Coordinates of N, CA and C and ligand atoms in Angstrom, one line a residue:
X1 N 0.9 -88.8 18.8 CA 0.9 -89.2 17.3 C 0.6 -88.0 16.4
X2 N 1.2 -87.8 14.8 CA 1.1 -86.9 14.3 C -0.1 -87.2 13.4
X3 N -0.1 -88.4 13.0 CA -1.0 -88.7 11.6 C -2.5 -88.2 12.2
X4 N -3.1 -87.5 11.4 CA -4.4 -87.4 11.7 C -5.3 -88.5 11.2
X5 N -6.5 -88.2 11.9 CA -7.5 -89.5 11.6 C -8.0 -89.3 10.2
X6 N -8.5 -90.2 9.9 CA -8.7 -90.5 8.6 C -10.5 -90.4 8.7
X7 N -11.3 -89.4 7.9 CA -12.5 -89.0 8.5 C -13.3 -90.0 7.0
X8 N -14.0 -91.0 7.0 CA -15.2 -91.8 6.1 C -16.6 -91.9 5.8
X9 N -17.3 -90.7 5.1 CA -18.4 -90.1 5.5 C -19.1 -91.5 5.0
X10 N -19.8 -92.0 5.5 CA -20.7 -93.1 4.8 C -22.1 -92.7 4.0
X11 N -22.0 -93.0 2.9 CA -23.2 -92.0 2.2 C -24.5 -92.9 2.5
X12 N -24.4 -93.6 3.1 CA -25.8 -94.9 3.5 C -27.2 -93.5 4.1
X13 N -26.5 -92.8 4.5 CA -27.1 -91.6 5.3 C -27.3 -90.3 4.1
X14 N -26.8 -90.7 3.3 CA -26.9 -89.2 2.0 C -28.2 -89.6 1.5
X15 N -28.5 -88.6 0.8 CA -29.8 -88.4 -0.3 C -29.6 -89.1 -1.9
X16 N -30.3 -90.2 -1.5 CA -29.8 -90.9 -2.8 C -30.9 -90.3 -3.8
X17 N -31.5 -89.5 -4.1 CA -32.5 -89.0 -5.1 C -31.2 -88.1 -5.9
X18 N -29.9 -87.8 -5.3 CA -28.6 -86.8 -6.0 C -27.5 -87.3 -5.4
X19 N -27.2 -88.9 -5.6 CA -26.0 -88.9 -5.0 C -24.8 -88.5 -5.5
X20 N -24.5 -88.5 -7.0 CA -23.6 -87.7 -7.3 C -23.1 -86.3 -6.8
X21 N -24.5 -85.7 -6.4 CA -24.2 -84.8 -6.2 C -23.8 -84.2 -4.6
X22 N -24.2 -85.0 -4.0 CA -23.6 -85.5 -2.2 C -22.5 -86.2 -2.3
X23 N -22.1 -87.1 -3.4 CA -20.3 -87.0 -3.1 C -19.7 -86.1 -3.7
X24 N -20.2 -84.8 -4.2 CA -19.5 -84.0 -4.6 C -19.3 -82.9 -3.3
X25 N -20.5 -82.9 -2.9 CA -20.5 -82.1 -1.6 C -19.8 -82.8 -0.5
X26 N -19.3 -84.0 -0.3 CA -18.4 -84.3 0.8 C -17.0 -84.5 0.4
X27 N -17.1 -84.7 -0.9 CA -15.5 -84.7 -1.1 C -14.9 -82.5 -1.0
X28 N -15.9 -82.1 -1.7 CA -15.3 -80.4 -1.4 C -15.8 -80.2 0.3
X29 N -16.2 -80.9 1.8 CA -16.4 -81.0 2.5 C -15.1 -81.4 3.2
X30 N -13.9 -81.9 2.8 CA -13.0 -82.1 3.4 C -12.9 -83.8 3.9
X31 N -14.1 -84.7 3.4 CA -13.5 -85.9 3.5 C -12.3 -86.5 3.1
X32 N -12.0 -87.5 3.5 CA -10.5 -88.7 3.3 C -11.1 -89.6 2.5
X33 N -12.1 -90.2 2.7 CA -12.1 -91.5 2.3 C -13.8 -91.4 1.6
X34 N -14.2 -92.4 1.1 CA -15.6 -92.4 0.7 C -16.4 -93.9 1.1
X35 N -17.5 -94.1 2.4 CA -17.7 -95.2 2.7 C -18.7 -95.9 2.0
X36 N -18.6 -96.7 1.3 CA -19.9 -97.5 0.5 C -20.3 -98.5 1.6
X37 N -21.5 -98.8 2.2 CA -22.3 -99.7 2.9 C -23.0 -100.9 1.7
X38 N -22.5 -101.7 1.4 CA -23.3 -102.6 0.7 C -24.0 -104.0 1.1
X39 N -25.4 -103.9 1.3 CA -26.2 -104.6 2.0 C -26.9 -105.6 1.0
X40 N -27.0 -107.2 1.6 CA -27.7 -108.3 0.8 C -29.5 -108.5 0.9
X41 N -29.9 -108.3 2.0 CA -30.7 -108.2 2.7 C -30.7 -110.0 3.6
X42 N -29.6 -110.3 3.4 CA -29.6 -111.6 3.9 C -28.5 -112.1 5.2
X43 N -27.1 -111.5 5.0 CA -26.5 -111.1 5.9 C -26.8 -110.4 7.1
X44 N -27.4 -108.9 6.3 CA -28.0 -108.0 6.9 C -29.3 -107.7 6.7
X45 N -30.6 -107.1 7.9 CA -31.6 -107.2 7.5 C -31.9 -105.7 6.9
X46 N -31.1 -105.4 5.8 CA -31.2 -104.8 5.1 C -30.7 -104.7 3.5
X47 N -31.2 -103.6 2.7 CA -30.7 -103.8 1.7 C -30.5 -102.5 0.3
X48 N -28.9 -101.9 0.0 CA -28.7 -101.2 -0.4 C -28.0 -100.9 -2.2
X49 N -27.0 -100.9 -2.0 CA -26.7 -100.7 -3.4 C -25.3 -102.1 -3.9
X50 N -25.1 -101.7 -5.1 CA -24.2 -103.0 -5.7 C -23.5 -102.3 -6.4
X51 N -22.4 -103.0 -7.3 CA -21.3 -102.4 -7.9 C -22.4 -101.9 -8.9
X52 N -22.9 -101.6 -9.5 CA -23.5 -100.9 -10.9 C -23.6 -99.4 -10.0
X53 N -24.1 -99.4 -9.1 CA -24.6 -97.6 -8.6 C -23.2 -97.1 -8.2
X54 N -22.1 -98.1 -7.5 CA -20.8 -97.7 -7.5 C -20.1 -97.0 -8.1
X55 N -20.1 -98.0 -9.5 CA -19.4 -97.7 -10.7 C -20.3 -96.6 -11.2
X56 N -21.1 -95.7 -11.2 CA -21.9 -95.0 -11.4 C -21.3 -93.5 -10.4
X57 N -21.1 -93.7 -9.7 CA -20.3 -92.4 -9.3 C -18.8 -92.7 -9.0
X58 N -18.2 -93.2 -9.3 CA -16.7 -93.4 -9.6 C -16.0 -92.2 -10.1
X59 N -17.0 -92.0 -11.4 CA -16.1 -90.7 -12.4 C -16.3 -89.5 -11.6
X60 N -16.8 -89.6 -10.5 CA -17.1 -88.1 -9.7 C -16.0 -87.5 -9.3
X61 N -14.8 -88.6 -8.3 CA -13.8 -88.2 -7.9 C -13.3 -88.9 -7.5
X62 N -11.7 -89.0 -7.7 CA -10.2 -90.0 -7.1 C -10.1 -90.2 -6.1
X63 N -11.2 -90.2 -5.1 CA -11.1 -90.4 -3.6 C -11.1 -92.2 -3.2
X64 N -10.7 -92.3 -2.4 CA -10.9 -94.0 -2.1 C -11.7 -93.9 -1.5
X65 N -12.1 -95.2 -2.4 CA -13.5 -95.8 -2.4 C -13.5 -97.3 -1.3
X66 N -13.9 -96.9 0.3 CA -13.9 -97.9 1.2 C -15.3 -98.9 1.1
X67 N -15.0 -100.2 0.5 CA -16.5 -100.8 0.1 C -16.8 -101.8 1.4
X68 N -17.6 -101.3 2.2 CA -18.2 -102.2 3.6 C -18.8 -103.7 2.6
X69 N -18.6 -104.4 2.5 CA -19.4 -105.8 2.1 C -19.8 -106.5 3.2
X70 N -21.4 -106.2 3.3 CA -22.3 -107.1 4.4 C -23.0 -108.0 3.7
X71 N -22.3 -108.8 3.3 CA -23.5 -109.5 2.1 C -22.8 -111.3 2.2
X72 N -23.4 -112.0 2.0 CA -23.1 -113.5 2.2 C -23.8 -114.1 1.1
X73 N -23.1 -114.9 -0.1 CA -21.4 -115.2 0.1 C -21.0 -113.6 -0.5
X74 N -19.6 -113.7 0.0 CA -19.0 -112.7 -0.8 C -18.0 -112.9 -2.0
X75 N -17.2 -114.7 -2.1 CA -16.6 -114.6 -2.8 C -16.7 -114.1 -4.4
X76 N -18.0 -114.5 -4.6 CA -18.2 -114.5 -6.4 C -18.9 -113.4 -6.6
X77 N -18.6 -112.6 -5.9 CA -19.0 -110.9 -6.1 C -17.8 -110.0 -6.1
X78 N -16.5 -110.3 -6.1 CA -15.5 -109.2 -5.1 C -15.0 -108.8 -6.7
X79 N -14.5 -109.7 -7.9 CA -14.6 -108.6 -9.0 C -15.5 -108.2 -9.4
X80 N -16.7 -108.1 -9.3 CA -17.7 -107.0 -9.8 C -17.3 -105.6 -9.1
X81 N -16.8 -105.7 -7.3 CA -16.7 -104.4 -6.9 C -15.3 -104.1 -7.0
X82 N -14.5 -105.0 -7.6 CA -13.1 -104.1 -8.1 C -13.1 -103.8 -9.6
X83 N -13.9 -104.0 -10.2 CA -13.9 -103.6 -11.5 C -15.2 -102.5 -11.2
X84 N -15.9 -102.4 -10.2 CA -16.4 -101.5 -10.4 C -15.9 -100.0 -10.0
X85 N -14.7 -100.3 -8.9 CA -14.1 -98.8 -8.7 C -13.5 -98.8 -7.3
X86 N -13.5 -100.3 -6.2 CA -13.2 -99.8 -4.6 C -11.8 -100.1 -5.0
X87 N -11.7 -99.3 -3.8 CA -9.8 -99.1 -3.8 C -9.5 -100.0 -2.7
X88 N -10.3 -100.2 -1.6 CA -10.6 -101.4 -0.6 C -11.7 -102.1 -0.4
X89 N -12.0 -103.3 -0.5 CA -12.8 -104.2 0.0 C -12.7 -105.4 1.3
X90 N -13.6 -104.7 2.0 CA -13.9 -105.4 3.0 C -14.8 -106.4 3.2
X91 N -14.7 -107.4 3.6 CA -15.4 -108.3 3.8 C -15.5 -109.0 5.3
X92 N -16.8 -109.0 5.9 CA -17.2 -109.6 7.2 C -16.8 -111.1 7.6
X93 N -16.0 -111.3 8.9 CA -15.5 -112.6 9.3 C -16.4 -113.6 9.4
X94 N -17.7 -113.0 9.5 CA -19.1 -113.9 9.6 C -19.1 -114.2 9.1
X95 N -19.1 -113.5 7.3 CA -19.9 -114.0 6.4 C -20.0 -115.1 5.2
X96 N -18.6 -116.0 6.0 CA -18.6 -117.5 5.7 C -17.2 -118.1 6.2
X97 N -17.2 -119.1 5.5 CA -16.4 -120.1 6.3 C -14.3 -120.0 6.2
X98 N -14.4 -119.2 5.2 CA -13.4 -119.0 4.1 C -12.2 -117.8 4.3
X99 N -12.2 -117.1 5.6 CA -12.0 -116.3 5.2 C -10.2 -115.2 4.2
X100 N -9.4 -116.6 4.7 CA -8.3 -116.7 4.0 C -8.5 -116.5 2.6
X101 N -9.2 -117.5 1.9 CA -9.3 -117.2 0.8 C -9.9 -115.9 -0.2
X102 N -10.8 -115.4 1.0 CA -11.4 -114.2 0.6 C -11.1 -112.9 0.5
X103 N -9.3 -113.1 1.4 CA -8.3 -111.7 1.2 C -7.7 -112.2 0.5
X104 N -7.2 -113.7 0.3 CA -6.1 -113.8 -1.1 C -6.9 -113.4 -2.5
X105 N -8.2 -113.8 -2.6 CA -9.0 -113.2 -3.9 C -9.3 -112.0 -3.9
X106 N -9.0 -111.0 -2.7 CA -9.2 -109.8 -2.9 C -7.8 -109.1 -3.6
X107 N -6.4 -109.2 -2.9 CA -5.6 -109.1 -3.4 C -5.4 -109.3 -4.5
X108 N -5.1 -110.5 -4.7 CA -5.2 -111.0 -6.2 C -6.0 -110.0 -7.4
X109 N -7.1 -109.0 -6.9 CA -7.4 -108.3 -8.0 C -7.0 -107.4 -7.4
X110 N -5.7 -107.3 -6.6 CA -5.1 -106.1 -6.8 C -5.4 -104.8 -6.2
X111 N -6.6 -104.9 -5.3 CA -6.7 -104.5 -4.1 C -6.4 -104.5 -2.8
X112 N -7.0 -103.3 -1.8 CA -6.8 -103.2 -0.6 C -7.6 -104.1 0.4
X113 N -7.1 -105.1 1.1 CA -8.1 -105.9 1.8 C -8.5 -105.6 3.2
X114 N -9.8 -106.0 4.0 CA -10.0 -105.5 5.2 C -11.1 -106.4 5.5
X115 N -10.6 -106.8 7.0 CA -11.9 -107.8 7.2 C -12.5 -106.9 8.4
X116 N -14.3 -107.2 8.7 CA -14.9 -106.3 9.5 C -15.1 -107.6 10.5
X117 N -15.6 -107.1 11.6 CA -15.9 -107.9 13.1 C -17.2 -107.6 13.5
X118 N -18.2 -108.0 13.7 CA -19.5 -107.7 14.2 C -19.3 -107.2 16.0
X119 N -20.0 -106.5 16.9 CA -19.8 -106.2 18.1 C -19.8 -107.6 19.1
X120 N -19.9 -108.5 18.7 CA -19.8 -109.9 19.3 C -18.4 -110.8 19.0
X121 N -18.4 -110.1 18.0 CA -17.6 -111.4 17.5 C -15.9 -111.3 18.1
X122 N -15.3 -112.4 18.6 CA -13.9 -111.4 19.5 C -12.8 -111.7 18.0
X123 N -11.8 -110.7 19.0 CA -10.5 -110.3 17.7 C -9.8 -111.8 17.0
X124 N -10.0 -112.5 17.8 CA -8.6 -113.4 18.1 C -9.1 -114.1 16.3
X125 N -10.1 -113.9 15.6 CA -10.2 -114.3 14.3 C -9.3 -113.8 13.0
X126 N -8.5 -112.5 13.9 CA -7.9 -112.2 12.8 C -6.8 -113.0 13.2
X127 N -5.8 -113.4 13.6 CA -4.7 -113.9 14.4 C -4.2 -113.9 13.1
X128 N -4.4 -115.3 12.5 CA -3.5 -115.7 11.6 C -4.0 -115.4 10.1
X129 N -4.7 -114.1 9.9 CA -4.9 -113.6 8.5 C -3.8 -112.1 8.9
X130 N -3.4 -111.7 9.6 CA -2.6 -110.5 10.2 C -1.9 -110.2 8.4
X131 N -0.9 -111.0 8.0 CA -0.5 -110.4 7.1 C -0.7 -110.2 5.7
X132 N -2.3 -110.8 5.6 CA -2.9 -110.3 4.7 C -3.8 -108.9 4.2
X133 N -3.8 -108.4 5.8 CA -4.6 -107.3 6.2 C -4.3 -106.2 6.1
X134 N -5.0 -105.3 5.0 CA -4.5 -103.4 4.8 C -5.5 -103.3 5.8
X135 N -6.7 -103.3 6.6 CA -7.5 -102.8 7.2 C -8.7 -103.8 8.4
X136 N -8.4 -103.4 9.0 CA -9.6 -104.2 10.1 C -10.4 -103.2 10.7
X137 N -11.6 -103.2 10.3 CA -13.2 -102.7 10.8 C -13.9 -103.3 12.0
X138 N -13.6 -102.5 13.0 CA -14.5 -103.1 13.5 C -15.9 -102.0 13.8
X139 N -17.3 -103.2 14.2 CA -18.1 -102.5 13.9 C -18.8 -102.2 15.7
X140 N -19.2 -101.0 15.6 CA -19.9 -100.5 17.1 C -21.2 -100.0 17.1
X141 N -22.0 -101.1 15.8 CA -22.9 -101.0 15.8 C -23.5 -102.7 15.4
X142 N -24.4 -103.2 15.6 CA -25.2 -104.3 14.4 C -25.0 -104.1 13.3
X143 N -24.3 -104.4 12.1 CA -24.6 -103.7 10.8 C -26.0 -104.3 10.5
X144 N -26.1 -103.1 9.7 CA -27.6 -103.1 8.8 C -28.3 -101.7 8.8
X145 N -28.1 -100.8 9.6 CA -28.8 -99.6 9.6 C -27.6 -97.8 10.2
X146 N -28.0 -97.2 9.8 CA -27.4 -96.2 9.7 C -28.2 -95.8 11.3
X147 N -27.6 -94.5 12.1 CA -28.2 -94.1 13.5 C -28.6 -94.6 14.7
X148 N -27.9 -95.2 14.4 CA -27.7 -96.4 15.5 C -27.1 -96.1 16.8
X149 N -27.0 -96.5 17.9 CA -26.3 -96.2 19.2 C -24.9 -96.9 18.9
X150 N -24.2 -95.9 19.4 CA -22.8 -96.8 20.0 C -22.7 -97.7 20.8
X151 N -22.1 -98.8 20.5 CA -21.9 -99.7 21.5 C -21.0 -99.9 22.2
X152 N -20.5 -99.7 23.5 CA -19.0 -99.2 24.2 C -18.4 -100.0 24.3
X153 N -18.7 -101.4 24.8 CA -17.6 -102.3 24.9 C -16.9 -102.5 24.3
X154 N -16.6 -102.4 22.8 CA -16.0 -102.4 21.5 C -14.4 -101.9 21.8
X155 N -14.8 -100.8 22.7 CA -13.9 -100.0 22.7 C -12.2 -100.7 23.0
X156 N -12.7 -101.8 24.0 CA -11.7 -102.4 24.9 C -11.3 -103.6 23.2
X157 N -12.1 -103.7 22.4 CA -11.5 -104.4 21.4 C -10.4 -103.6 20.4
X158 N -10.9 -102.8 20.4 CA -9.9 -101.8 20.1 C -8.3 -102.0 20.2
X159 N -8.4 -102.5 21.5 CA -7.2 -102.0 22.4 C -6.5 -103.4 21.7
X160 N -7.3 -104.3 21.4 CA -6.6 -105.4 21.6 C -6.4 -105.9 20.4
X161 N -7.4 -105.0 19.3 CA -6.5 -105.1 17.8 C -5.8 -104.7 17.7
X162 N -5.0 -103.0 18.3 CA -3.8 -102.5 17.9 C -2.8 -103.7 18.5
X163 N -3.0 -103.9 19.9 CA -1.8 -105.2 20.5 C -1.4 -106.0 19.3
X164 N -2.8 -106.7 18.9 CA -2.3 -107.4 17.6 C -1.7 -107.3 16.4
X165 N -2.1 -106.9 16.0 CA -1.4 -105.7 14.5 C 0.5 -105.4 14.7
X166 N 0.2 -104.9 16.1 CA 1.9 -104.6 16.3 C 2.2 -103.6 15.5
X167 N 3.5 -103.7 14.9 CA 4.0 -102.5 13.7 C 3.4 -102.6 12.3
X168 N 2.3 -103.9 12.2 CA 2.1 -104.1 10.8 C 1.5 -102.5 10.5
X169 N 1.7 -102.3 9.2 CA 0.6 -101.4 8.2 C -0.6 -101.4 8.2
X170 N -1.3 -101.4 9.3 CA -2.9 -101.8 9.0 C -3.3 -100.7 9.7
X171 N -4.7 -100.4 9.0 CA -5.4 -99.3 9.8 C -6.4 -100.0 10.7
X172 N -6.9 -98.9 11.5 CA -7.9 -99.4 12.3 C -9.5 -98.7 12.7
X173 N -10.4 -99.3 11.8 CA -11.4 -98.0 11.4 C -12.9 -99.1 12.4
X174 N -13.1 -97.9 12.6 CA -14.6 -97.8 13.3 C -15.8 -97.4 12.8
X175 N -16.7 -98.6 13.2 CA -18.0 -98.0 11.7 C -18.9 -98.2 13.1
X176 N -20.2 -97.1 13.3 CA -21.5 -97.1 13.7 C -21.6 -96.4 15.0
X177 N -22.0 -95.4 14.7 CA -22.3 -94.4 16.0 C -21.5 -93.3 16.1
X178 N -20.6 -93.3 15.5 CA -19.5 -92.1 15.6 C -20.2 -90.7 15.2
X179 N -19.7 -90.0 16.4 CA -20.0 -88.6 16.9 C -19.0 -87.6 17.6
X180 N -19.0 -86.5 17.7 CA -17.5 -85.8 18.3 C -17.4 -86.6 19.4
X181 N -18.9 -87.0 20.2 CA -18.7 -87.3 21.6 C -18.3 -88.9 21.3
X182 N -18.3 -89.7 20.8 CA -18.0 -91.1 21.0 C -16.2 -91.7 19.7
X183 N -16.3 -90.6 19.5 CA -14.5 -90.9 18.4 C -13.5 -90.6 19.6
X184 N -13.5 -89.5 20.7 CA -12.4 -89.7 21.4 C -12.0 -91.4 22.1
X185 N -13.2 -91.8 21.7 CA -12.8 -93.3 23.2 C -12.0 -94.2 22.2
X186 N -12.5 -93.8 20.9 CA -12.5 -94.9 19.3 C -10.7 -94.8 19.4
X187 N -10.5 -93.3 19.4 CA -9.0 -92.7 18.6 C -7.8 -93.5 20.3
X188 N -8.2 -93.0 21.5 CA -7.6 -93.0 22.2 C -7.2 -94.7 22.4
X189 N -8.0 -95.2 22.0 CA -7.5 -96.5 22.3 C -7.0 -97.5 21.1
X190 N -7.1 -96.6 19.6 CA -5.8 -96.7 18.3 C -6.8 -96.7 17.2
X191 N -7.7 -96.3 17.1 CA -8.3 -96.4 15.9 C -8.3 -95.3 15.2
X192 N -7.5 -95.0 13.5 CA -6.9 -94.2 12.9 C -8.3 -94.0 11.6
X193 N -9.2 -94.5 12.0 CA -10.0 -94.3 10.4 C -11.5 -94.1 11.1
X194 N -12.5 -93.2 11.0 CA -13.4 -93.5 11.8 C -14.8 -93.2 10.6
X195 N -16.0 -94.0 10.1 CA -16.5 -93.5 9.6 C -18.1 -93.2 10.3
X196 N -18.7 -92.2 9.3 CA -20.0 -91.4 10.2 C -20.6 -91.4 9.4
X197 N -22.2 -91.8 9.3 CA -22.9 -91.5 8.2 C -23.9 -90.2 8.9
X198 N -24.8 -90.6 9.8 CA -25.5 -89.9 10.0 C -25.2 -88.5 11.2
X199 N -23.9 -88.6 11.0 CA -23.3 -87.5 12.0 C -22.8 -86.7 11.3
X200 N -22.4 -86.6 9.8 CA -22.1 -85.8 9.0 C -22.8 -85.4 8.0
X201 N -24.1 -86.5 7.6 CA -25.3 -86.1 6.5 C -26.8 -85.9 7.4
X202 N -26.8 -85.3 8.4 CA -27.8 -85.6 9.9 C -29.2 -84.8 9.2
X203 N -28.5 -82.8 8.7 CA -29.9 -82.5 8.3 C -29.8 -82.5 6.7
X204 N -28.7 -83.2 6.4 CA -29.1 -82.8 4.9 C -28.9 -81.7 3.9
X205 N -28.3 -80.9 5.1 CA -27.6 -79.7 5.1 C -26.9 -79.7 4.4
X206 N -26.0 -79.5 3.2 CA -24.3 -80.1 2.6 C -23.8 -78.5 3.0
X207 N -24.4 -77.0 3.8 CA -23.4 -76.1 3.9 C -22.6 -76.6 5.8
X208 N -23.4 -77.6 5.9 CA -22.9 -78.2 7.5 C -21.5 -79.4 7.1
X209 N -22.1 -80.3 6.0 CA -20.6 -81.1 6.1 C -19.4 -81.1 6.4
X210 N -18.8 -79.9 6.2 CA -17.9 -79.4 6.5 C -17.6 -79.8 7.8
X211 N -18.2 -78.6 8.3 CA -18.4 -78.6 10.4 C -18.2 -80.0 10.5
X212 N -19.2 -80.6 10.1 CA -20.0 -81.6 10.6 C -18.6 -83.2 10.6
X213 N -17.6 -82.7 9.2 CA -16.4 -83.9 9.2 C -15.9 -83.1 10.2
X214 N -15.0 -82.1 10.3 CA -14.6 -81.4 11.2 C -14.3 -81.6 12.3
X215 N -15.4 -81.6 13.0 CA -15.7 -81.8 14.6 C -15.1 -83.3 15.1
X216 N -15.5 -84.2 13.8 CA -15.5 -86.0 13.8 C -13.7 -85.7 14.0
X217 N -13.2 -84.9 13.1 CA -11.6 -85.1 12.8 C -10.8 -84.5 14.3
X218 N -11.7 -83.5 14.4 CA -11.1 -82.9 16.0 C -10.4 -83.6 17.1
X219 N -12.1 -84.1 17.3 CA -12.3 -84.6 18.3 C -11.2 -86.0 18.7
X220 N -11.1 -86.4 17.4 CA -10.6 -87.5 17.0 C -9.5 -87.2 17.6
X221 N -8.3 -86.5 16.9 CA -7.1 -86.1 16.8 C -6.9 -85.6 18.6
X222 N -8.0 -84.6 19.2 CA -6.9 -84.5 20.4 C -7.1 -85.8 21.1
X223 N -7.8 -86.6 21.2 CA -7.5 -88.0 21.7 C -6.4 -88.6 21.5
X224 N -6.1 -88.8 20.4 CA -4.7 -89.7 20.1 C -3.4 -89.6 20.5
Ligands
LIG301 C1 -24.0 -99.9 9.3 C2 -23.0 -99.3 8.4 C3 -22.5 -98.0 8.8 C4 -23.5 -96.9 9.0 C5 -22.9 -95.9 9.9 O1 -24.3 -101.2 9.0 O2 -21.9 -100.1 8.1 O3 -21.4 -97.5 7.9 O4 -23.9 -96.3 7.9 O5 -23.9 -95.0 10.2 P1 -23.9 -94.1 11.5 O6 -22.7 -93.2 11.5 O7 -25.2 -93.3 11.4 O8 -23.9 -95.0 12.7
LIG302 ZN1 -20.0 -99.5 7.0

């Protein structure tokens, strides 16, 4: 394969006391994409930011804005985070009953749609949403917390979303645990988007980012 991976620093792991100024440091870092973690504390047992802090670093830079939505419900929130600035919104197959309707209302405002999978939950949920889908996440961690262990079995899910997908246009991105050492198993078995929070913001360092996407993109690439 030629296309390289698509590298998604997740700022859940950045220094929110300057975050403007940590997505300025990962977008001159060589990122692709920009991952927003957005937590309810109800879905998840945690709790992070909303479209106002979004829309708040938007003017920083034209990068797409990948919006993780862990939050239940999600319908009567998804224009707040397209008027606030994501270029895709994702929304969890868990996180209600709906979830057709939840990619036709994301569309509908004219966004990129993506539904996420918890490490339990099996593929066969996307079946018949397939061609509503710019993106399926699946996650190789619990969501809720950033540094987390990878979870391997996932891996073999992998295999079985690209089966599904077929030739459609969909990517296939991996959120939780990603490291040089655990993206080769991610890439080799089709996953084209991988995001990292605390493998690329680890010491805080912003002269490491660099390396630190780098190694994620490498590693990635000779797998594929
Ligand atoms: C977890 C979030 C992830 C997380 C990844 O709920 O969705 O995006 O920040 O962090 P690392 O890369 O540290 O596992
Ligand atoms: Zn995420």
């Amino acid at each position: 394969m030629t296309a390289s991976t698509i590298i998604a620093p997740s700022i859940l792991s950045a220094d929110f006391s300057k975050l403007g100024n940590e997505i300025d440091a990962i977008v001159e870092a060589g990122a692709d994409w920009i991952h927003l973690d957005v937590m309810d504390g109800h879905f998840v047992p945690n709790i992070t930011f909303g479209p106002q802090v979004i829309k708040s670093i938007r003017g920083r830079t034209d990068m797409v804005f990948d919006c993780h939505l862990m939050i239940a419900p999600t319908d009567a929130y998804l224009a707040a985070f397209a008027d606030a600035g994501c270029d895709i919104i994702t929304v969890h197959a868990e996180a209600g009953p709906h979830l057709d309707r939840s990619l036709q209302a994301i569309k509908a405002l004219g966004k990129k749609a993506g539904v996420s999978l918890n490490p339990s939950t099996p593929e066969n949920v996307i079946e018949y949403v397939l061609d509503r889908l710019d993106l399926v996440l699946l996650m190789t961690v619990n969501p809720g917390f950033g540094g987390q262990k990878f979870i391997e079995p996932v891996v073999e899910k992998v295999r079985k979303v690209k089966a599904l997908i077929g030739n459609r246009p969909i990517g296939i991105e991996i959120d939780g645990g990603i490291t040089p050492e655990t993206a080769p198993l991610v890439a080799a078995a089709g996953a084209n988007v991988l995001v990292a929070g605390s493998a690329i913001f680890k010491d805080g360092n912003q002269n490491n980012y660099a390396q630190n996407i780098s190694a994620i993109r490498k590693a990635s690439n000779d797998a594929m």
